[in-house]
Short mmCIF file of C-alpha atoms in Angstrom, two decimals:
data_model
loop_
_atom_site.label_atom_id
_atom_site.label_comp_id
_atom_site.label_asym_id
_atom_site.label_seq_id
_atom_site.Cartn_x
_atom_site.Cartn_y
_atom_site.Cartn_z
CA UNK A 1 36.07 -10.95 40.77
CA UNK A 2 36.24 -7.49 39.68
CA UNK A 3 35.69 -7.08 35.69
CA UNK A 4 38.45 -5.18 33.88
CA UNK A 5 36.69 -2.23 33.10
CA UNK A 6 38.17 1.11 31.99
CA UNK A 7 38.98 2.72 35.97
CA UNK A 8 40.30 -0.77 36.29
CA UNK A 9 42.81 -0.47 33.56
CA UNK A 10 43.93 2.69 34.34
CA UNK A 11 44.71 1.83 38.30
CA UNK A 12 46.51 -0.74 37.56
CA UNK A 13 49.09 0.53 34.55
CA UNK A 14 49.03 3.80 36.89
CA UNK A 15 50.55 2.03 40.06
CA UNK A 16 52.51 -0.40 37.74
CA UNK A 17 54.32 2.42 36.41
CA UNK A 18 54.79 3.99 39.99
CA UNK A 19 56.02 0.57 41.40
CA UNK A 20 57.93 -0.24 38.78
CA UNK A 21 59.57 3.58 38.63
CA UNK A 22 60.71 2.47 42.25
CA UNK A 23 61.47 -1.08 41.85
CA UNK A 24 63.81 -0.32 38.68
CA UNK A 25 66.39 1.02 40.98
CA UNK A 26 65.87 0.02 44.60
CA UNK A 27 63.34 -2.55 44.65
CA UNK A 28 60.35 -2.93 46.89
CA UNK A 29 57.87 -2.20 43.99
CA UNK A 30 55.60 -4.24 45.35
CA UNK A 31 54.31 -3.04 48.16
CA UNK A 32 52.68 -0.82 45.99
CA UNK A 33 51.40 -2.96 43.26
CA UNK A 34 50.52 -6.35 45.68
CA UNK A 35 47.90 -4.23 47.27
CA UNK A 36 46.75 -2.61 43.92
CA UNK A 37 46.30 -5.79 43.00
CA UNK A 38 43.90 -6.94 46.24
CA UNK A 39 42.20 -3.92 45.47
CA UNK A 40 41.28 -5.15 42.22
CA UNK A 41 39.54 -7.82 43.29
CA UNK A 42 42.48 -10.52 43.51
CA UNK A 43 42.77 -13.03 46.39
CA UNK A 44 45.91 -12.87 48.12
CA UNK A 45 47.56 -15.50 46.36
CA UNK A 46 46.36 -14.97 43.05
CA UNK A 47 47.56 -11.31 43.79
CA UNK A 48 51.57 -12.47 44.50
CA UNK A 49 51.86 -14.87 41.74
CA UNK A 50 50.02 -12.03 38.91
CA UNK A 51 52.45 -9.30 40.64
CA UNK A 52 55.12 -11.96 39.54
CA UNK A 53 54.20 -11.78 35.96
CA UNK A 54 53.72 -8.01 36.08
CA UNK A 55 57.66 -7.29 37.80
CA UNK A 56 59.16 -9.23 35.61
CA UNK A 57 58.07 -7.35 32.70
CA UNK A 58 59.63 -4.20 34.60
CA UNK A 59 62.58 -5.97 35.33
CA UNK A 60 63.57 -7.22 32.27
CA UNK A 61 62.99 -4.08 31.66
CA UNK A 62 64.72 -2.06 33.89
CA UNK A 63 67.60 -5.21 33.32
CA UNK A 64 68.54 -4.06 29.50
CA UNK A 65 68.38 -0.49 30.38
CA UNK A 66 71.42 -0.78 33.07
CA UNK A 67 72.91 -3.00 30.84
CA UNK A 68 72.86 -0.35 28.22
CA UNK A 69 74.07 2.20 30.81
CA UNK A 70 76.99 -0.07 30.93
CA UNK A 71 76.24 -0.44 35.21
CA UNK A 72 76.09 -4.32 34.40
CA UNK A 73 78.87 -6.11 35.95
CA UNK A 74 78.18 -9.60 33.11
CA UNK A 75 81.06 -11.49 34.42
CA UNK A 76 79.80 -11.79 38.26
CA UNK A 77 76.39 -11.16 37.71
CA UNK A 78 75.94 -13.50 34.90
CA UNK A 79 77.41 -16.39 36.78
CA UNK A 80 74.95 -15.52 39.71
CA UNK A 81 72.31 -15.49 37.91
CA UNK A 82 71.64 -19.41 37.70
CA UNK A 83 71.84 -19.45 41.34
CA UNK A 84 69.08 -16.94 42.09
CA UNK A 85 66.68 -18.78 39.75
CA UNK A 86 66.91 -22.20 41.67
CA UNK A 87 67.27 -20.33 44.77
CA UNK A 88 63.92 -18.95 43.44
CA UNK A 89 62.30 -22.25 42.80
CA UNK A 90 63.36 -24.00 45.83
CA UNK A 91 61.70 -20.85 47.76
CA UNK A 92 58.63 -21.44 45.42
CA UNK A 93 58.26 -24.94 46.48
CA UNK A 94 58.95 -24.79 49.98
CA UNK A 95 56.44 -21.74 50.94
CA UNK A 96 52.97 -24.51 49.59
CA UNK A 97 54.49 -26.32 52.50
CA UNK A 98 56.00 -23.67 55.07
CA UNK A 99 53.95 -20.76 56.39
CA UNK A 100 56.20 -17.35 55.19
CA UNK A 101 55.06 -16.13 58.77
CA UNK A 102 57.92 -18.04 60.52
CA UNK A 103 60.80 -15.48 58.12
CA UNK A 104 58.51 -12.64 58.85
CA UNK A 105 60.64 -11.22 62.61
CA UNK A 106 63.98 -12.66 61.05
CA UNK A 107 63.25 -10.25 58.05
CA UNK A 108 62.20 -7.36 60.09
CA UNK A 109 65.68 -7.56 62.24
CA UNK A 110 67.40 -7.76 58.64
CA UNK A 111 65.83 -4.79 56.71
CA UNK A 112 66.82 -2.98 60.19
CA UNK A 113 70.00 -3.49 60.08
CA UNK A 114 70.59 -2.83 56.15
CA UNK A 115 68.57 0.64 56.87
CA UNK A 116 70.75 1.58 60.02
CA UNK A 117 74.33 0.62 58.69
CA UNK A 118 73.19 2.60 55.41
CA UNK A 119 72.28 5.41 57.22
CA UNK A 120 75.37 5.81 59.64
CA UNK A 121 77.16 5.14 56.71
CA UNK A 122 77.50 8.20 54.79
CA UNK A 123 79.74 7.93 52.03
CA UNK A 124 78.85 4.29 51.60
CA UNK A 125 78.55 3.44 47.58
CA UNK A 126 79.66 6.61 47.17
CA UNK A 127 82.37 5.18 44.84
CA UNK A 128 83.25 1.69 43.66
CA UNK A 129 86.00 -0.04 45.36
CA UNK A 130 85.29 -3.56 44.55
CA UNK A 131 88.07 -6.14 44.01
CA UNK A 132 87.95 -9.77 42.83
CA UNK A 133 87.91 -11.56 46.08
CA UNK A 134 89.31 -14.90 47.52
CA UNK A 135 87.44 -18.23 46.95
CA UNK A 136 86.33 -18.08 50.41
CA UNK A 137 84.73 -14.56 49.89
CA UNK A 138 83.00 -15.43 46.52
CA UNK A 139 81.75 -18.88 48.27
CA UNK A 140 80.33 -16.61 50.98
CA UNK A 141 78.13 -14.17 48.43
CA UNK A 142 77.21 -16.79 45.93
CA UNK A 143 76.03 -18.63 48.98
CA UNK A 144 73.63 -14.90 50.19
CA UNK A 145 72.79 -14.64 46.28
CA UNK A 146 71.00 -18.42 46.44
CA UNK A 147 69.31 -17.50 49.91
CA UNK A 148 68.43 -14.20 48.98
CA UNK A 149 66.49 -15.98 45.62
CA UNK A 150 65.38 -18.31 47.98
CA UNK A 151 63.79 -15.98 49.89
CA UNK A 152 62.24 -13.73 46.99
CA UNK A 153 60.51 -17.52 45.87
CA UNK A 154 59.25 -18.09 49.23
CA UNK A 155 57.96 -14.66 50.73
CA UNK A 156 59.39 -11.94 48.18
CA UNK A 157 59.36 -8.44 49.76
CA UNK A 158 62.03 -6.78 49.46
CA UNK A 159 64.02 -9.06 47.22
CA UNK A 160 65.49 -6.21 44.80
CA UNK A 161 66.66 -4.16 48.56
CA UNK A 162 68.58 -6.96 49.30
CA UNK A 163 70.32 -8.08 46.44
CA UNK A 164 71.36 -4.39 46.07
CA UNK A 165 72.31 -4.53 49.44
CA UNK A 166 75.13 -7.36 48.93
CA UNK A 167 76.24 -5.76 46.20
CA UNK A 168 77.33 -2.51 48.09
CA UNK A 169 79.10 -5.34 50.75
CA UNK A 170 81.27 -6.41 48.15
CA UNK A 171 82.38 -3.08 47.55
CA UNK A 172 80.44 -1.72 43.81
CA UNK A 173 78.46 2.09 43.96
CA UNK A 174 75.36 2.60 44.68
CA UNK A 175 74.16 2.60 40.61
CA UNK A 176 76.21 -0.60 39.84
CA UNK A 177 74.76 -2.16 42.88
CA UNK A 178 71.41 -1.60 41.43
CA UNK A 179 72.15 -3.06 37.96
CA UNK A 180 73.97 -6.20 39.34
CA UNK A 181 71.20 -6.69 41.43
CA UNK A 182 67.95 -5.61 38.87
CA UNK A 183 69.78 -8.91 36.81
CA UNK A 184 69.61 -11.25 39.41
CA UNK A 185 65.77 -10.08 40.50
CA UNK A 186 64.59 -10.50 37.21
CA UNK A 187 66.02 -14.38 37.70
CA UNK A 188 64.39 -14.91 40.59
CA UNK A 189 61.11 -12.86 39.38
CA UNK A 190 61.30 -15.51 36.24
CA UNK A 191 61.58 -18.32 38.77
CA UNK A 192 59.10 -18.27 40.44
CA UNK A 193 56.75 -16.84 37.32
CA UNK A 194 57.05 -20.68 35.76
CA UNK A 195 56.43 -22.06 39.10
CA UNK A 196 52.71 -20.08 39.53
CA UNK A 197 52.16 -20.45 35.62
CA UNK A 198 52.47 -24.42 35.90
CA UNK A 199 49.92 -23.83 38.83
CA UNK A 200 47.68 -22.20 36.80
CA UNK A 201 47.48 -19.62 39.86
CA UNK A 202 48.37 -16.10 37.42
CA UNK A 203 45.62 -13.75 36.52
CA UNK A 204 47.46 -13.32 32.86
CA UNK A 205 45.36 -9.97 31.92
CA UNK A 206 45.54 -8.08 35.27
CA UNK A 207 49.02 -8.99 34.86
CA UNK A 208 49.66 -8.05 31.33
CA UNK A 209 47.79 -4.62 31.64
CA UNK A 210 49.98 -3.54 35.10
CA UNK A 211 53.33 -5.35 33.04
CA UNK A 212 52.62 -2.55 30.76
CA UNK A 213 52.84 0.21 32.98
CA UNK A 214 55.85 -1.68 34.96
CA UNK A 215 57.58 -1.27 31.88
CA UNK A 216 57.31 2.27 31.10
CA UNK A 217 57.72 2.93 34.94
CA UNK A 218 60.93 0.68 34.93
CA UNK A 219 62.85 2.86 31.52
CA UNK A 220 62.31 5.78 32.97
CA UNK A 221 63.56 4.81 36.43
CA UNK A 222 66.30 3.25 35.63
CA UNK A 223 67.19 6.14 32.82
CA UNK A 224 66.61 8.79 36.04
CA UNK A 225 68.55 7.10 38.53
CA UNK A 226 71.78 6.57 35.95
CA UNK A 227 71.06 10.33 35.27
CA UNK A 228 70.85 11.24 38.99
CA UNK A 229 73.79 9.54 40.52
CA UNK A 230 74.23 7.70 43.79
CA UNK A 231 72.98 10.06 46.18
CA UNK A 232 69.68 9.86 44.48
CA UNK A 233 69.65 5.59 44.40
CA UNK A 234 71.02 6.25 48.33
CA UNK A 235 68.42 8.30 49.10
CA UNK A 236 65.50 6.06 47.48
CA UNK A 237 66.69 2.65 49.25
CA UNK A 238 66.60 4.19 52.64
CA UNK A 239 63.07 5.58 52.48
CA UNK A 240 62.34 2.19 50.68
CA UNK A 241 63.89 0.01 52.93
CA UNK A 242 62.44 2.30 56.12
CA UNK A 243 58.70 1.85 54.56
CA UNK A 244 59.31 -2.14 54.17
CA UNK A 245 60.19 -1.88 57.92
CA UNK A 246 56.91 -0.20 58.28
CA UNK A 247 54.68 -2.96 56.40
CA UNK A 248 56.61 -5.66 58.47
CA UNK A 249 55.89 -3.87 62.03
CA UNK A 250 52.01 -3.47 61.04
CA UNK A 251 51.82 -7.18 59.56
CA UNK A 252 53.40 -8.55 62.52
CA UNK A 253 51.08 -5.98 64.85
CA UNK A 254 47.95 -6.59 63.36
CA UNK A 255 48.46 -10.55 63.30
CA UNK A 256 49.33 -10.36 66.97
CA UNK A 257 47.15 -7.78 68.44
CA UNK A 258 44.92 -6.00 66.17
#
């Protein structure tokens, strides 16, 4: 393994900051930092759980800073929040005995979808219009919230997309959206953290040194996109969500034919 010299250091608070600048608002952070990571000299595993350790620094982050902003919705989020966590572990557990491979085409269909309906959408999140809904609704989207931690547990890209995603379903803006959901990733982030800690399977400095830069990167991405507005967050999750299409096409390419 790679020693953590100076050029070390600075690649990985560099591309912290830059994932985490990108992850504050929209997720998706890391596919950046995962394959700064590899680069580094982590195996692949070792790689996912210190990228863990690393984004949830920046979400915690990124977490008080739309909280401060006021973008927090405490009452629904808060109560979601437990649910992403176990949803988190139980992904966790499942994937040491489940190949991720068999989500990968169901995912790729998914972040489709969210990218076309967002893009035909225009004014979508726009403006908040969300209403308490009926016990069958909020069964519904507590019931995506534990699947969607689930899933961030059990294969992880594109987690923060997601979450954000639901959010705009149930009617909040784009910037709201991102705070509800930035709460509820840093749950499942936390999750699964313990989980690879008790496994002893976290590279603590690699993580600690790219946490840093996740943390700047996350204050003044989150601070940017509250300045900025919902056309800018709009604009961010469909070039995000369009490039997480891109890594699941070459994945599922270059495990098939390349």
């Amino acid at each position: 393994m790679r020693s953590l010299n100076e050029s070390v250091i600075i690649m990985l608070f560099f591309f912290g900051f830059l994932a985490a600048f990108i992850d504050a608002v929209v997720g998706g952070g890391g596919l950046i930092s995962i394959p700064v990571l590899l680069a580094a000299g982590l195996p692949p595993a070792t790689a996912v759980a210190t990228n863990k350790l690393a984004s949830t620094m920046g979400a915690l982050t990124s977490t008080i800073a739309f909280v401060r902003a006021g973008k927090v919705d405490f009452r629904l989020a808060g109560r979601l929040f437990p649910l992403a966590f176990i949803g988190s572990i139980l992904g966790a557990l499942t994937v040491q005995h489940v190949s991720p491979d068999l989500l990968k085409p169901l995912i790729l269909i998914l972040l489709t979808a969210v990218a076309v309906y967002t893009v035909f959408k225009k004014d979508w999140g726009s403006v908040s219009t969300y209403q308490k809904g009926s016990g069958k609704r909020a069964v519904l989207f507590a019931s995506a919230i534990l699947v969607i931690g689930f899933y961030d547990g059990f294969l992880g890209a594109g987690t923060g997309s997601f979450m954000l995603f639901a959010f705009l379903l149930l009617g909040f803006d784009f910037i709201q959206s991102a705070g509800n959901a930035k709460l509820l990733n840093f749950g499942s982030n936390i999750a699964a953290l313990l989980l690879f800690l008790l496994t002893d399977m976290v590279y603590v400095t690699y993580g600690l040194v790219m946490g840093g830069g996740m943390i700047l990167g996350a204050l003044v991405g989150s601070k940017f996109a509250i300045q900025k507005g919902t056309s800018y967050v709009r604009l961010l999750f469909i070039i995000v969500t369009v490039s997480l299409i891109g890594k699941n096409v070459y994945d599922f390419l270059s495990s098939h034919f390349l």
